[in-house]
Coordinates of C-alpha atoms in Angstrom, one line a residue:
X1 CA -13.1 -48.4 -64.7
X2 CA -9.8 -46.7 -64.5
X3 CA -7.7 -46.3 -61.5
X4 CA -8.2 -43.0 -61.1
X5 CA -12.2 -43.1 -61.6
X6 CA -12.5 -46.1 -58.5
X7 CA -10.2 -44.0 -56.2
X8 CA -12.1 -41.0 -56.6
X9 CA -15.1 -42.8 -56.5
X10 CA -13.7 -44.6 -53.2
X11 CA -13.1 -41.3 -51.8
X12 CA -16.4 -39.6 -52.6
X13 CA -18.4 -43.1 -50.7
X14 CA -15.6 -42.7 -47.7
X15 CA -16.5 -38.9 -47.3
X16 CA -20.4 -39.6 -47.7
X17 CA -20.0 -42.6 -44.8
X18 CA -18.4 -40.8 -42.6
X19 CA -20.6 -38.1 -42.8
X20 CA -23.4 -39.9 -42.1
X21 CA -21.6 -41.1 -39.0
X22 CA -20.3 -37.9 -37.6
X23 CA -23.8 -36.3 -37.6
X24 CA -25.9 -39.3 -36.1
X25 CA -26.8 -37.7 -32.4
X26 CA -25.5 -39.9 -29.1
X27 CA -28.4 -41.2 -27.2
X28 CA -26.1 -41.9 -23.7
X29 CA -24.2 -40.0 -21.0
X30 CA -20.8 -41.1 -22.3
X31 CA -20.9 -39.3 -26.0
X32 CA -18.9 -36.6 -27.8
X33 CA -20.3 -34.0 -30.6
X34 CA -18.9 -31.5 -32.9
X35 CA -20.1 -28.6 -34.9
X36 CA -19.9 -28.9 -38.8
X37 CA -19.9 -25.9 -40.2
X38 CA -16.5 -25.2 -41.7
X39 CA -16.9 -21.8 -42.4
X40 CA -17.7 -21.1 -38.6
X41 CA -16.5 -21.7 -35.2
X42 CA -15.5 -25.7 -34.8
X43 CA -17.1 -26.3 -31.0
X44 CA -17.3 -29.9 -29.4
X45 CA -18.6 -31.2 -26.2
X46 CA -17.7 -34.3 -24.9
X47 CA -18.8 -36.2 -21.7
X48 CA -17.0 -38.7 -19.9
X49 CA -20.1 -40.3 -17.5
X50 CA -21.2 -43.7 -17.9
X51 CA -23.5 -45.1 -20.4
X52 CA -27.4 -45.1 -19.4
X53 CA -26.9 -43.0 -16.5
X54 CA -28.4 -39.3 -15.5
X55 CA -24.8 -38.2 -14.7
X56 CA -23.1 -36.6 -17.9
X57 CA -19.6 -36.6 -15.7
X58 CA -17.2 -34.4 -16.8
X59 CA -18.5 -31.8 -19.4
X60 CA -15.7 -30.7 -21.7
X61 CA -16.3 -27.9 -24.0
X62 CA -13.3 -27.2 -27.0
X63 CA -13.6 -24.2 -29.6
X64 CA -11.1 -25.7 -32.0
X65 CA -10.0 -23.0 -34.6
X66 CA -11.0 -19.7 -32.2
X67 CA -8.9 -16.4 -33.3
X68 CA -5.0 -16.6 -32.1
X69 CA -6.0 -13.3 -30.2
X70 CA -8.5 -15.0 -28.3
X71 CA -6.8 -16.4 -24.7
X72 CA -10.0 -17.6 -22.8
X73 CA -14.0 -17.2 -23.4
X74 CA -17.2 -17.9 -21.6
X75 CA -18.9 -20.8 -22.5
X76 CA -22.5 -21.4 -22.2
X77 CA -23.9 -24.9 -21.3
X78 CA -27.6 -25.9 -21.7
X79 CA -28.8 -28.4 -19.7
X80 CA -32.6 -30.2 -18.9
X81 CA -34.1 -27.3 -16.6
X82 CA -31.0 -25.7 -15.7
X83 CA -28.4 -23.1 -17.8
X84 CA -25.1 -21.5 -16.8
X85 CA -21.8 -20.5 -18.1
X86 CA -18.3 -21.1 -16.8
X87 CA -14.8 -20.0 -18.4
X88 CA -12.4 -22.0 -20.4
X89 CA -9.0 -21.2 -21.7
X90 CA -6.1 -21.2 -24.4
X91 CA -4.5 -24.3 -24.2
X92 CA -2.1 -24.9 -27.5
X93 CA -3.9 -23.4 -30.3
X94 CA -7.7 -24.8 -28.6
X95 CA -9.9 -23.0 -25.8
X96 CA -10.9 -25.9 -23.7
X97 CA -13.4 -25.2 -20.2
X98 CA -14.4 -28.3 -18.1
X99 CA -17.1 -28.7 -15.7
X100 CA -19.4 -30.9 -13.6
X101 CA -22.7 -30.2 -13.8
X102 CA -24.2 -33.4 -11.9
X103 CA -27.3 -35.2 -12.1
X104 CA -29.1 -34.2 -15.8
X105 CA -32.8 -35.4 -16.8
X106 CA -33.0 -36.5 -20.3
X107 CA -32.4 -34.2 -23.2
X108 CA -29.8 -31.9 -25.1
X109 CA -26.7 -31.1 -23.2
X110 CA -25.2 -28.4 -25.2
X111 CA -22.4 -25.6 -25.1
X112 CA -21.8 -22.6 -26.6
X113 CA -19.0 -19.9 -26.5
X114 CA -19.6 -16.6 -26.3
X115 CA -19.4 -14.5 -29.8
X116 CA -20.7 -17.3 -31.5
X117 CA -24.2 -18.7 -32.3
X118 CA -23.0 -22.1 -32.8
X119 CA -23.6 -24.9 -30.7
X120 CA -22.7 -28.6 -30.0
X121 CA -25.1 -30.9 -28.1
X122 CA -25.3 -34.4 -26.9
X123 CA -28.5 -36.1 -25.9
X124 CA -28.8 -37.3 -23.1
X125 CA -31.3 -40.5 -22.0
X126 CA -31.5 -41.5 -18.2
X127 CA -31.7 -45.3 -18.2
X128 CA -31.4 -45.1 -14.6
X129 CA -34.4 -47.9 -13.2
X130 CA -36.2 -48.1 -16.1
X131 CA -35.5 -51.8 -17.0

């Protein structure tokens, strides 16, 4: 095989592995998630509570390629049982909203900015006293 036939063939396994990574769900509080449609809005969410537990922590929602006009936008976050929206704002060439929303049952945690239909979620599994 030539050199340029392997690499290429390196690449295309690389791509297809980290693929299959990126798009496996989180199945604890402490978990991060990202859109993957590259012709639409890139939108993440990313918790920062610890692993097992029904509190997500700190909720941060990032729209990472919004339009340069664009200095702040509602997001939307979905929740088990409960959904509300809180603003977030340019910061460097993202629009980035944090929040806290407390104790969550299990399920999807997911935000949303307004304008746009797509959405990143993180599940969320309350291993609290079932062991």
């Amino acid at each position: 095989m030539t050199r340029s036939k392997l690499l290429r063939t390196l690449t295309v396994a690389g791509t297809i592995a980290l693929s299959a990574v990126a798009t496996t769900p989180a199945a604890h509080a402490a978990a991060s998630a990202c859109t993957h449609d590259w012709s639409g809005p890139q939108i993440c969410i990313e918790t920062s509570g610890q692993d097992g537990l029904p509190n997500p922590g700190t909720v941060t929602a990032t729209w990472t390629n919004p339009p340069k006009s664009r200095q702040s936008a509602t997001v939307y976050i979905t929740t088990p049982g409960v959904d509300y929206s809180f603003k977030a704002k340019r910061s460097g060439s993202e629009i980035v909203g944090r929040t806290a929303p407390g104790l969550q049952g299990t399920g999807d945690l997911c935000v949303r900015f307004k304008g746009s239909s797509h959405k990143a979620c993180v599940e969320l599994i309350d291993r609290n006293g079932s062991f």
